[in-house]
Coordinates of C-alpha atoms in Angstrom, one line a residue:
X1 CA 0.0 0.0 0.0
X2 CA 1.6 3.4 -0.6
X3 CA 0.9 6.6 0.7
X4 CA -1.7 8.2 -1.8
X5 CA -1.5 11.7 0.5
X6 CA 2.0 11.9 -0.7
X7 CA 1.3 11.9 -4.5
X8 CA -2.0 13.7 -4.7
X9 CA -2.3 17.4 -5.4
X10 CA -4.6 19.6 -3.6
X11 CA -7.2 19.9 -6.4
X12 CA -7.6 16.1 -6.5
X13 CA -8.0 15.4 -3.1
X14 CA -10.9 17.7 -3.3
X15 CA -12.2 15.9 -6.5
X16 CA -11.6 12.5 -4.2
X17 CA -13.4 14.3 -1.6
X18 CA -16.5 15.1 -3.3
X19 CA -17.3 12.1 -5.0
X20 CA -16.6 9.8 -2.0
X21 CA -18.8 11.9 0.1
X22 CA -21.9 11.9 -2.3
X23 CA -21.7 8.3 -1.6
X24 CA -21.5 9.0 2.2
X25 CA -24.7 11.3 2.4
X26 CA -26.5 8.8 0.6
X27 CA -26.0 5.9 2.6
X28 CA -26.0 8.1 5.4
X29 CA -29.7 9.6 4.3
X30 CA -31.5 6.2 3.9
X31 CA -30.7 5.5 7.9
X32 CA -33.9 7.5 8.7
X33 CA -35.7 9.1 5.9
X34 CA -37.6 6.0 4.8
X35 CA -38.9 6.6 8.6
X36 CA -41.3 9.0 8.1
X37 CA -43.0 7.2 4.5
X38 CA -43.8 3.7 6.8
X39 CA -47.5 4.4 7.4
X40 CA -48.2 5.7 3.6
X41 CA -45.9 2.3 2.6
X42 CA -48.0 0.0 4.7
X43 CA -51.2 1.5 3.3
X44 CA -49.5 0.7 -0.5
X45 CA -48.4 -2.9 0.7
X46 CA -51.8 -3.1 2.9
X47 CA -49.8 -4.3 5.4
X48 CA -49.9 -4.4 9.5
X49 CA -47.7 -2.9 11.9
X50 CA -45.3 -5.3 12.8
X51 CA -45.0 -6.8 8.9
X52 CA -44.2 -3.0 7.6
X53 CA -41.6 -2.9 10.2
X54 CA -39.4 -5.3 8.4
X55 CA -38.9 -2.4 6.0
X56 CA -36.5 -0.8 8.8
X57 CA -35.5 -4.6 9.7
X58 CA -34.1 -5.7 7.0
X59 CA -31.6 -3.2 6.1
X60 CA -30.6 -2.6 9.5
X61 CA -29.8 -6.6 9.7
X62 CA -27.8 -6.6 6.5
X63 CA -26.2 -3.5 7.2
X64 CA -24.9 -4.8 10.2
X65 CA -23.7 -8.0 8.9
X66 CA -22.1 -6.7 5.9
X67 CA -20.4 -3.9 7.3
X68 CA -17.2 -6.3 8.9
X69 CA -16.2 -7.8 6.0
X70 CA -15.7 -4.7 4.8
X71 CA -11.9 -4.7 5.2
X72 CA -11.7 -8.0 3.8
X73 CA -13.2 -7.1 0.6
X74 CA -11.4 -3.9 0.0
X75 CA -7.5 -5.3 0.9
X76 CA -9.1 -8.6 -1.5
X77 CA -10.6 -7.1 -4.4
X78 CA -9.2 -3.4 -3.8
X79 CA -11.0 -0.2 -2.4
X80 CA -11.6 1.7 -5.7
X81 CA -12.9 -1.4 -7.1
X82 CA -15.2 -2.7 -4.0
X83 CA -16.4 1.1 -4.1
X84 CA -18.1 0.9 -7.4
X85 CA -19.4 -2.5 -6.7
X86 CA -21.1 -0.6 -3.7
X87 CA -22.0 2.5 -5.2
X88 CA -23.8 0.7 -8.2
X89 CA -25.4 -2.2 -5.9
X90 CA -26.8 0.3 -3.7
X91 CA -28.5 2.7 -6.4
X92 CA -30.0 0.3 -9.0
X93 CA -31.3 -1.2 -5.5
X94 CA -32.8 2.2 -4.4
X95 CA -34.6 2.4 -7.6
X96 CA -35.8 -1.4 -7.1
X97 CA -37.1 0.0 -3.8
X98 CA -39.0 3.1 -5.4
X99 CA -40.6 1.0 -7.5
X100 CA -41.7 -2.7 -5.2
X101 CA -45.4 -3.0 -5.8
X102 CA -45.2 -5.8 -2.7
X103 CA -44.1 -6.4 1.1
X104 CA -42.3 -8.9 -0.1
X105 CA -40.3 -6.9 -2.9
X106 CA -39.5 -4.4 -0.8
X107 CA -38.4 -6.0 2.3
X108 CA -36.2 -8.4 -0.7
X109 CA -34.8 -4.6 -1.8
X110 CA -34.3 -3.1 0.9
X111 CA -32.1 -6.3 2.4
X112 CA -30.2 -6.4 -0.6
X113 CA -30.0 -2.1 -0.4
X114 CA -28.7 -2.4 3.0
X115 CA -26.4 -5.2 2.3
X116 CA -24.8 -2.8 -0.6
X117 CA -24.2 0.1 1.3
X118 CA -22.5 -1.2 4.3
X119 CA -19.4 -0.7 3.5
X120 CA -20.0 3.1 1.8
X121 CA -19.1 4.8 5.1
X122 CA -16.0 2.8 6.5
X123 CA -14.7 2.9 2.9
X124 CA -14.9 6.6 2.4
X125 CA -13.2 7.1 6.1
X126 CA -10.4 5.0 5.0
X127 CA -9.9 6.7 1.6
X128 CA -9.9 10.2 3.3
X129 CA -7.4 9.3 5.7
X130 CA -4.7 8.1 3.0
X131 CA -5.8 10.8 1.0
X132 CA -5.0 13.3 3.0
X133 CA -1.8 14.0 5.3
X134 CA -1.6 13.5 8.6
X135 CA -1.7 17.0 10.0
X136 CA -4.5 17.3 7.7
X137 CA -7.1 14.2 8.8
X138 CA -8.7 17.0 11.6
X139 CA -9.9 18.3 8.4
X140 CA -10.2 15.5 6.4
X141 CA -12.9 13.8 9.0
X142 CA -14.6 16.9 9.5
X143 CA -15.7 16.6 5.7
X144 CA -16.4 13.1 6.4
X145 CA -18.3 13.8 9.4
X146 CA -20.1 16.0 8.1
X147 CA -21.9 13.7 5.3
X148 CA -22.1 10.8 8.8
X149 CA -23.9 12.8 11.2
X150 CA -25.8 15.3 8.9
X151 CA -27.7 12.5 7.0
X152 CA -29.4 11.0 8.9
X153 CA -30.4 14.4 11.3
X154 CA -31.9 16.0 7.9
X155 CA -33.3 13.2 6.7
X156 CA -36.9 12.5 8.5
X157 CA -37.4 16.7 7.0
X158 CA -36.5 15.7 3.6
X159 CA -38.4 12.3 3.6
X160 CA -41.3 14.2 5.4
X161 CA -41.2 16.9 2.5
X162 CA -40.6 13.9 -0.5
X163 CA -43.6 12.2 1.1
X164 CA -45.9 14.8 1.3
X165 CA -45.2 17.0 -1.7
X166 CA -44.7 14.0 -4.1
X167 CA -45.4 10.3 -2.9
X168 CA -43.1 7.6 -0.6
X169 CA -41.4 6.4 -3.8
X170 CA -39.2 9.3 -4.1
X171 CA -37.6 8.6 -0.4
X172 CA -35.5 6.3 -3.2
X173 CA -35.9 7.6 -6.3
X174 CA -33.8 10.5 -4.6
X175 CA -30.5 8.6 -4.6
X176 CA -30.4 8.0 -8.7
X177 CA -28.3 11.7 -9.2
X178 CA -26.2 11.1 -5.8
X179 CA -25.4 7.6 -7.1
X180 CA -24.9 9.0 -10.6
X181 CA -22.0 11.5 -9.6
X182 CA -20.6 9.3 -7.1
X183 CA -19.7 6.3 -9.2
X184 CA -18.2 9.4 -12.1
X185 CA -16.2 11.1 -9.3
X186 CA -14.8 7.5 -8.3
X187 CA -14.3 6.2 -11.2
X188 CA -12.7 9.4 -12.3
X189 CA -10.4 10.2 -8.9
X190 CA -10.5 7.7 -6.4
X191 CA -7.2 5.6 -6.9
X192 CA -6.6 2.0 -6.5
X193 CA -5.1 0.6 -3.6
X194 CA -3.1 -3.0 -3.5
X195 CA -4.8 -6.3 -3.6
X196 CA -3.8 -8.5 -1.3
X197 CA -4.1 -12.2 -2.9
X198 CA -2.7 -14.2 -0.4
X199 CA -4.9 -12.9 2.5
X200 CA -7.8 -15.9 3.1
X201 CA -11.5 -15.5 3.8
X202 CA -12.3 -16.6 7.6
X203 CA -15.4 -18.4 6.9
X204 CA -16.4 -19.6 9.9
X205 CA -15.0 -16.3 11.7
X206 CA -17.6 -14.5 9.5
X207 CA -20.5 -17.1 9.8
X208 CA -20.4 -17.0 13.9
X209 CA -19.8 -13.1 13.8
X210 CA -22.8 -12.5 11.2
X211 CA -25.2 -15.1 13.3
X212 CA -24.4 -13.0 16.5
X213 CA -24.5 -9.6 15.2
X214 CA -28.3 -10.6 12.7
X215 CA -29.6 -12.3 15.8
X216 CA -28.8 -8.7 18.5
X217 CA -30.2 -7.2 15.8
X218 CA -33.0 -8.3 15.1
X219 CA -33.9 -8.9 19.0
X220 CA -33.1 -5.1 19.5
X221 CA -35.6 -4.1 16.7
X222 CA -38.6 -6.8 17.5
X223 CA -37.8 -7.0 21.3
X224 CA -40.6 -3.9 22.3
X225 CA -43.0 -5.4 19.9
X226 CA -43.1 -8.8 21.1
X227 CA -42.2 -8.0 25.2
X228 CA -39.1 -8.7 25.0
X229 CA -37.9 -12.0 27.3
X230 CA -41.4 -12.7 27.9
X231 CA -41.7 -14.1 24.2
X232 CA -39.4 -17.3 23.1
X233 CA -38.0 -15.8 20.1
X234 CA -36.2 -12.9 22.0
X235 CA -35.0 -15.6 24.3
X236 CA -33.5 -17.4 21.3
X237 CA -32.1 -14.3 19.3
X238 CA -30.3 -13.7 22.7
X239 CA -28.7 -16.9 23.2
X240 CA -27.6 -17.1 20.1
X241 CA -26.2 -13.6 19.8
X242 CA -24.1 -14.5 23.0
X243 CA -23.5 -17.8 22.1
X244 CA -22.1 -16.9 18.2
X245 CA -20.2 -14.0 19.8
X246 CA -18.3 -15.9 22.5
X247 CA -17.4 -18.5 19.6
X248 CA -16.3 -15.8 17.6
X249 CA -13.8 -14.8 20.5
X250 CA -12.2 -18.1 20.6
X251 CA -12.1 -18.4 17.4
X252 CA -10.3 -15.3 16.9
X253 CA -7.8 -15.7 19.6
X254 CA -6.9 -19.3 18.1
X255 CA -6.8 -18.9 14.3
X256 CA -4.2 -18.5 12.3
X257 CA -5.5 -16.1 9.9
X258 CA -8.8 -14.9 11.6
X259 CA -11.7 -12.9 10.3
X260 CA -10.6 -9.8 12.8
X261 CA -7.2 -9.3 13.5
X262 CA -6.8 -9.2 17.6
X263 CA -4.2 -6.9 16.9
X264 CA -6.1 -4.4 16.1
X265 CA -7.5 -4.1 19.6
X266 CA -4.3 -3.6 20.8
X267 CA -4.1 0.0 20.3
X268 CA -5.5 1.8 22.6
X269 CA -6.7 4.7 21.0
X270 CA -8.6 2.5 18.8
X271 CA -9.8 0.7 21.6
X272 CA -11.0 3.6 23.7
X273 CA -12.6 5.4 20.9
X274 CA -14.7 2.4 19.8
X275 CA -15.9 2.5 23.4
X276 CA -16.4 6.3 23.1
X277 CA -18.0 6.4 19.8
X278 CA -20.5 3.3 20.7
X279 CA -21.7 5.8 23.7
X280 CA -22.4 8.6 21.1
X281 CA -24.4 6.1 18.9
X282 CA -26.9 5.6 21.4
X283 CA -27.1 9.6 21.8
X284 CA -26.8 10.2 18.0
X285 CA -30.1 8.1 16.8
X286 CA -32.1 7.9 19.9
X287 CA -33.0 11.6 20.2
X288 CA -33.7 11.9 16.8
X289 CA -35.8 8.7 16.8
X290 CA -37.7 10.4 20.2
X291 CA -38.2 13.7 19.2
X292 CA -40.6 12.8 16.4
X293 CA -43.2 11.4 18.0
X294 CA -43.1 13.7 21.4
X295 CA -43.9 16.8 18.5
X296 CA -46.8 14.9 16.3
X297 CA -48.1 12.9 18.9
X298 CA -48.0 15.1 22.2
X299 CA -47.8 18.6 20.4
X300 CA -50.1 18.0 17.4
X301 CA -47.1 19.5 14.9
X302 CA -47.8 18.0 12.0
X303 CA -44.7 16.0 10.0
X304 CA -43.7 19.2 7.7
X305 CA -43.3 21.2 10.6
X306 CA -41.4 18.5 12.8
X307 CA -39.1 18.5 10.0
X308 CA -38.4 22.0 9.7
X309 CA -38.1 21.8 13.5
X310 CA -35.8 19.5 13.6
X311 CA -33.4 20.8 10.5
X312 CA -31.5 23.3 12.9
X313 CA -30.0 20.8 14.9
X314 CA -28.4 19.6 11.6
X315 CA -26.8 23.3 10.8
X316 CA -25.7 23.2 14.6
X317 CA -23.6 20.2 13.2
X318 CA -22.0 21.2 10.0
X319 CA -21.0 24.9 11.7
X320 CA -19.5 22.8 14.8
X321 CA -17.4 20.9 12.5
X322 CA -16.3 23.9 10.0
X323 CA -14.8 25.2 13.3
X324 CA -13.4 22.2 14.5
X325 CA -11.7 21.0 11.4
X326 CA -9.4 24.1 12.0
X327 CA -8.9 24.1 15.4
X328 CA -7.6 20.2 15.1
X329 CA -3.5 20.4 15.5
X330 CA -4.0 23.8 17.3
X331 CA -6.1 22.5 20.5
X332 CA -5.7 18.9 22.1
X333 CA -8.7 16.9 20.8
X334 CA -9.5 15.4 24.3
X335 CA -10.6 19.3 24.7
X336 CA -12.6 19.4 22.0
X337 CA -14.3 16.1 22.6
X338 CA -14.7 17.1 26.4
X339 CA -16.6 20.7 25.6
X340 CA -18.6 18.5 22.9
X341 CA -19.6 16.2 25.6
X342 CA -20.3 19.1 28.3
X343 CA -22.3 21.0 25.3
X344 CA -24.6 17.7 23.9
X345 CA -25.2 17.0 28.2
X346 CA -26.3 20.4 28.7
X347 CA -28.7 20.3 26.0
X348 CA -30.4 17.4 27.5
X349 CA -30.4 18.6 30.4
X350 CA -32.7 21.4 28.8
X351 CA -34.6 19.3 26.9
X352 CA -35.2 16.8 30.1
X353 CA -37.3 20.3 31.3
X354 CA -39.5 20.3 28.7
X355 CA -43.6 20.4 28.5
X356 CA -46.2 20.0 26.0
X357 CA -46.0 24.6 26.0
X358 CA -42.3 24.3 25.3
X359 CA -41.7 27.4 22.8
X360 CA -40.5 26.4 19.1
X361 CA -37.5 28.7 19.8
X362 CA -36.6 26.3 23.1
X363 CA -37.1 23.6 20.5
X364 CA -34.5 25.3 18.1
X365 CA -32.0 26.0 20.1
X366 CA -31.3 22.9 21.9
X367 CA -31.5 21.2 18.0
X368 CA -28.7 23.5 17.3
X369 CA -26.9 23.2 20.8
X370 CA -26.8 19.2 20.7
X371 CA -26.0 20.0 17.2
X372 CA -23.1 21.9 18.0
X373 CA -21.5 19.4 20.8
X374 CA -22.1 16.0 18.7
X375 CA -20.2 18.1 16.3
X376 CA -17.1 18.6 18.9
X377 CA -17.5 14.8 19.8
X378 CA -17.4 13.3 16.5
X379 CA -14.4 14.6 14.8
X380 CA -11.8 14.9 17.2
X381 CA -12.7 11.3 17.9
X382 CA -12.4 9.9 14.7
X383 CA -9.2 11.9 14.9
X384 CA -7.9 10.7 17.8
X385 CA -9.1 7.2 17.2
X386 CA -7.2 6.4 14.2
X387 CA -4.3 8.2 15.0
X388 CA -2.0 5.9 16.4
X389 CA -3.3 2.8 14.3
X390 CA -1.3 1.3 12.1
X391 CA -1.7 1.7 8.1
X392 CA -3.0 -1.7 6.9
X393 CA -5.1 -1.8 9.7
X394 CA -7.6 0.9 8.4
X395 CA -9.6 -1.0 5.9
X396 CA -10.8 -3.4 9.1
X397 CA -10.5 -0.4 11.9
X398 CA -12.9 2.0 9.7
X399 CA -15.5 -0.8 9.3
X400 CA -15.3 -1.8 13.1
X401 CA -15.8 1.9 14.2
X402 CA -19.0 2.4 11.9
X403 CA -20.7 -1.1 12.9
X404 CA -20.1 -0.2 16.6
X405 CA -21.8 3.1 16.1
X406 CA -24.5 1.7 14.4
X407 CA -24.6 -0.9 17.3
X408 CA -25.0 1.6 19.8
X409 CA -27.5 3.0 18.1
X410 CA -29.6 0.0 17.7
X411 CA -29.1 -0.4 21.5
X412 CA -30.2 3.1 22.7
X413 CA -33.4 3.4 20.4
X414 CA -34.6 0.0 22.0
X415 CA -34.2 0.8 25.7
X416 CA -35.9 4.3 25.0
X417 CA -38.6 3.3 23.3
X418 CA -38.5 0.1 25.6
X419 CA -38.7 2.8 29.1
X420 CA -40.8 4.9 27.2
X421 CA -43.7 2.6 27.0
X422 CA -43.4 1.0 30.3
X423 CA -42.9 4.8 32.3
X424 CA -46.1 5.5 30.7
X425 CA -47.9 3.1 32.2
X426 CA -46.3 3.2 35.5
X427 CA -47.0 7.7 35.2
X428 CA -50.1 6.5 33.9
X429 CA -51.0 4.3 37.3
X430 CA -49.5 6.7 39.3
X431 CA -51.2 9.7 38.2
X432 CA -54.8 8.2 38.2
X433 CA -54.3 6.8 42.0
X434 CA -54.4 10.5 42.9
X435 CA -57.7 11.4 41.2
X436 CA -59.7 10.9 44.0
X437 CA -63.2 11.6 43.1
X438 CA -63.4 12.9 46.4
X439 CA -60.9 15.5 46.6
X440 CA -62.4 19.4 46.0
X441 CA -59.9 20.1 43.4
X442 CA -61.4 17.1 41.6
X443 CA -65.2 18.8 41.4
X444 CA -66.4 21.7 39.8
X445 CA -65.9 24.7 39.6
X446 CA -62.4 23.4 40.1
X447 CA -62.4 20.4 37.8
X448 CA -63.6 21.7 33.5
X449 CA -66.7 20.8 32.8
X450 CA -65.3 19.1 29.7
X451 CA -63.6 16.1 32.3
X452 CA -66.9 15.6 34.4
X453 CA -66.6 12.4 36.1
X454 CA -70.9 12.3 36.0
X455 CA -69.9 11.6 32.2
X456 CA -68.5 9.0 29.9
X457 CA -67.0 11.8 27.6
X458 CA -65.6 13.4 30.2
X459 CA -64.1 10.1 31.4
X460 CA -62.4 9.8 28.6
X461 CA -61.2 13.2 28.2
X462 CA -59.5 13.2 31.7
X463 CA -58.0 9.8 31.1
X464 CA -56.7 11.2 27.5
X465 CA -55.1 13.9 29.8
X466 CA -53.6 11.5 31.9
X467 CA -51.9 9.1 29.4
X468 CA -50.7 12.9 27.5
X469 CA -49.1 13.6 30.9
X470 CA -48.0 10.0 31.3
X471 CA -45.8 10.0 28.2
X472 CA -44.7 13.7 28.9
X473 CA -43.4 12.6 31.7
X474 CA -41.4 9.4 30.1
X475 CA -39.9 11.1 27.3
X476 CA -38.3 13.2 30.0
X477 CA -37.1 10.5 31.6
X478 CA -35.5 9.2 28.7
X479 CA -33.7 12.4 27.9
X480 CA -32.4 12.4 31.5
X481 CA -31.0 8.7 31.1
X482 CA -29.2 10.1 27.8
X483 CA -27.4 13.0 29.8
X484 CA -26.2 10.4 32.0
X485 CA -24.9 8.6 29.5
X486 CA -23.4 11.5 27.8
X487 CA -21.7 12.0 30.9
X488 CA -20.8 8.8 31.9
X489 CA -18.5 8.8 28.5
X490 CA -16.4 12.1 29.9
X491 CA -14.1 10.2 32.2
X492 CA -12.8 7.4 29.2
X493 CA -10.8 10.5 27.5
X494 CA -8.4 10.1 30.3
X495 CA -7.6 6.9 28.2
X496 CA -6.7 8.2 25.4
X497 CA -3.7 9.6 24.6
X498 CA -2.4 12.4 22.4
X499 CA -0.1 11.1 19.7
X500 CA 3.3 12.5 18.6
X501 CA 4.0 14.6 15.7
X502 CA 6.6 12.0 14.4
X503 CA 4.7 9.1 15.5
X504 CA 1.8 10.3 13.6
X505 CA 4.3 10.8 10.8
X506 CA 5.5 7.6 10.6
X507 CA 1.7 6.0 10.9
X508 CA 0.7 8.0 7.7
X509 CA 2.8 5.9 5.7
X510 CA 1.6 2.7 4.9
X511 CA 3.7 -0.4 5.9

C-alpha cells in the first residue's frame, strides 16, 4: 500500500473528496428518511404494523452484517474497485425499492439495499485518511463527518417533505443523481489501492460473527413489539447472539489467519474510541428517533413542521465541524471532545425540562446546541481514534468503528422506546391513583366541565389527559438517562492519549 496523500495534489483530493462523500450522504440519508414514509408504505403494501416494520429490519440486519467484512473485501478485491461494486449495488437497488409493488419486494430490496451500502461509510473514512496527510485528517474527518452525522439528522425533514409533496417512492428515487456523480467522481479520482491475494476469507470467523450480530439485531428491533424476554424468540435471538459472539472470540484468539485481526484491539486509542464512539451512537439516533413522535403525537405539529423543526440541529452540526476541522493540531482533541460532551449533556439537560408549551424557539436551540457538541464529539474522535493505528489496519478499523456506532444505536433506540412505554404506564397508574373523586380540586368549579366524572365523555377526556401527561413525563425521563450517558463517556478521555507529531508521521505511511 503506498501513501496516496503523498502523491496527490490539492485539487484532487478535493475531487476525491466530493465524489466519495456523495456516496456517504447517501448511505448516510436512507438511515432515517424511509422513517417517516412507513404508514403511507403500509397503506400501498396493505400491510400491519409489525410486517411493515421489516422495511426498517431488514436493512438494519444486513447493514450490520455486511459492514465487517468490509476490510476484507477492500485489501481482497481493492478499495476503488469494492467502491463501485457498492455504489452501483446500492443505487440500482434504491430504484428497485421506489418501485416494489409488494411487502415482499421491498423487504427483498431493501435487504439487498442495505447489504450494498454497508461498507459506503467505513470505505470513504479509510480513503480520506490516506488521502490526506496526517496534519490534515482533523480536516479530512470533518468533511467526512459532516456527510455521517448530517444525514441521517436531515433526513426525517426531507423524507417528510418527499412524502408529502410527491409520494413515498421518491424517499428512493432521490439517490439515482447522488449515485450518478458518485460512481463518475470515483471512477474518475479515487485511486486503486493494492490487492492482497494471499490474505484468506475466515469463513467460519464471519458465519459466527454474522449469526451473532443478525440475531442482536434483530432482538433489538422486534424485542418492544413482542415483550421482550417474555416471548421465546427474543429468548433465542439472545442466546444465540451470545452464544455466536463468544465463539467468535475463541475463534479469533486461536486462528491462524482470523476474520478480525486481535491486533487491532491492541491500540489503545482505537480501543478507547470504539468505546467512546458506541456511547455517542446511542445519543446520536435515539434523540432523533424520540423527538418525532413527542412533537406529532404530544404537540399536534404535523410532519412538515417537525421537520423544519428538527433541520436546525443539523446546521448546529455542520457549523460545529467547520470550526473544529481548523482548530484540530491547534487545541488537544480530548478538549474538543470534552466541551462537545459538556455542550450535547447540557442540551439534555434542557430538553429533560420540557412540556407539552415548550416554545418552538426552546425547540430550536437545543436542535442547534446538541448539534453543536455532537459536532465537537465526533471529529476529534475519529481523529484521535485512528491516529495511532497502524496503516493496513484501516480497511478493518474503519469498518469496526461504523458497525459499533451503528450498534449503539440500535441499542439506545430500544431501551428508549422500551422505558418509554413502560414509564407511561407506571405515570399513567400513578397519576390516576391521585384522582380521588373525592378531593375538591377534583369537582367543579375546580375540575372543566369538559372532564366531568358524572360523564363518559368526560371520562375519557380526563384519562386522555392523563396518558398525555404520562408520556410527557417518560420522554423526560429518557432524555435524562441520555445525559447520563453523555456523561458517563467524559471520564474514558483520560484513556486516550495524544499522539506524537513523528509518530503520527510515521503511521501515515503505509507499511
Amino acid at each position: 500500500m503506498t501513501d496516496e496523500s503523498a502523491t496527490s495534489t490539492p485539487l484532487e483530493r478535493g475531487l476525491i473528496t466530493l465524489s466519495i462523500m456523495l456516496a456517504t450522504v447517501m448511505q448516510s440519508l436512507d438511515m432515517t428518511i424511509a422513517n417517516v414514509a412507513l404508514p403511507h408504505m403500509q397503506g400501498t403494501m396493505s400491510a400491519t404494523q409489525d410486517q411493515i416494520s421489516w422495511v426498517l429490519t431488514s436493512y438494519i440486519v444486513a447493514a450490520a452484517i455486511m459492514t465487517p467484512p468490509t476490510g476484507f473485501f477492500a485489501s481482497r478485491l481493492g478499495r476503488k474497485r469494492l467502491f463501485i461494486i457498492m455504489v452501483t449495488g446500492f443505487t440500482i437497488t434504491s430504484m428497485l425499492c421506489g418501485t416494489a409493488s409488494t411487502l415482499n419486494e421491498i423487504v427483498l430490496y431493501r435487504l439487498l439495499q442495505g447489504a450494498f451500502g454497508a461498507g459506503l461509510v467505513p470505505l470513504s473514512q479509510a480513503v480520506l485518511l490516506d488521502t490526506y496527510p496526517t496534519e490534515k485528517h482533523g480536516s479530512a474527518m470533518a468533511m467526512w463527518g459532516m456527510g455521517v452525522m448530517v444525514g441521517p439528522i436531515l433526513g426525517p425533514t426531507l423524507g417528510g417533505f418527499l412524502t408529502e409533496t410527491y409520494n413515498w417512492r421518491w424517499v428512493f428515487f432521490i439517490n439515482l443523481p447522488f449515485g450518478i456523480l458518485a460512481l463518475l467522481g470515483i471512477l474518475a479520482f479515487v485511486p486503486e489501492t493494492a490487492k492482497e491475494r494471499a490474505r484468506n476469507f475466515d469463513y467460519i470467523g464471519f458465519a459466527l460473527l454474522s449469526l451473532s450480530i443478525g440475531a442482536l439485531q434483530m432482538m433489538l428491533d422486534r424485542g418492544e413489539s413482542q415483550d421482550w424476554f417474555a416471548s421465546n424468540e427474543i429468548i433465542i435471538e439472545a442466546v444465540v447472539a451470545g452464544l455466536c459472539f463468544y465463539m467468535f472470540l475463541v475463534h479469533m484468539f486461536t486462528a491462524k489467519m482470523p476474520f478480525i485481526e486481535p491486533g487491532l484491539f491492541k491500540d489503545r486509542n482505537f480501543s478507547v474510541g470504539l468505546l467512546l464512539i458506541f456511547m455517542v451512537g446511542v445519543i446520536l439516533l435515539a434523540t432523533m428517533a424520540l423527538l418525532p413522535p413527542f412533537l406529532q403525537n404530544l404537540m399536534g405539529f404535523p410532519v412538515l413542521i417537525t421537520g423544519y423543526v428538527l433541520a436546525p440541529r443539523g446546521i448546529g452540526t455542520m457549523i460545529a465541524m467547520v470550526f473544529v476541522g481548523r482548530l484540530i493540531g491547534k487545541i488537544d482533541n480530548r478538549l474538543l471532545i470534552f466541551f462537545g460532551i459538556s455542550l450535547t449533556a447540557y442540551s439534555l439537560y434542557e430538553m429533560s425540562r420540557f412540556t407539552t408549551d415548550v416554545s418552538v424557539s426552546t425547540l430550536v436551540w437545543t436542535g442547534i446546541m446538541q448539534g453543536v457538541g455532537l459536532g465537537f464529539i465526533f471529529i476529534p474522535l475519529s481523529t484521535l481514534t485512528f491516529s495511532t493505528l497502524a496503516a493496513h489496519f484501516r480497511n478493518e478499523g474503519t469498518a469496526m468503528f461504523s458497525l459499533i456506532r451503528n450498534i449503539g444505536s440500535s441499542i439506545g433506540i430500544s431501551i428508549v422506546f422500551t422505558m418509554l412505554s413502560r414509564n407511561t404506564q407506571v405515570n399513567h397508574a400513578a397519576i390516576a391513583d391521585r384522582m380521588d373523586p373525592f378531593r375538591d380540586a377534583m369537582q367543579p368549579p375546580f375540575l372543566p366541565n369538559a372532564w366531568n366524572w358524572n360523564m363518559a365523555s368526560g371520562l375519557t377526556a380526563l384519562d386522555n389527559e392523563i396518558t398525555r401527561q404520562s408520556a410527557t413525563i417518560a420522554f423526560l425521563n429518557d432524555f435524562t438517562l441520555m445525559m447520563w450517558v453523555m456523561l458517563a463517556a467524559a471520564p474514558l478521555l483520560l484513556l486516550l492519549k495524544r499522539p506524537e507529531k513523528k509518530q503520527s508521521a510515521e503511521l501515515a505511511v503505509a507499511e
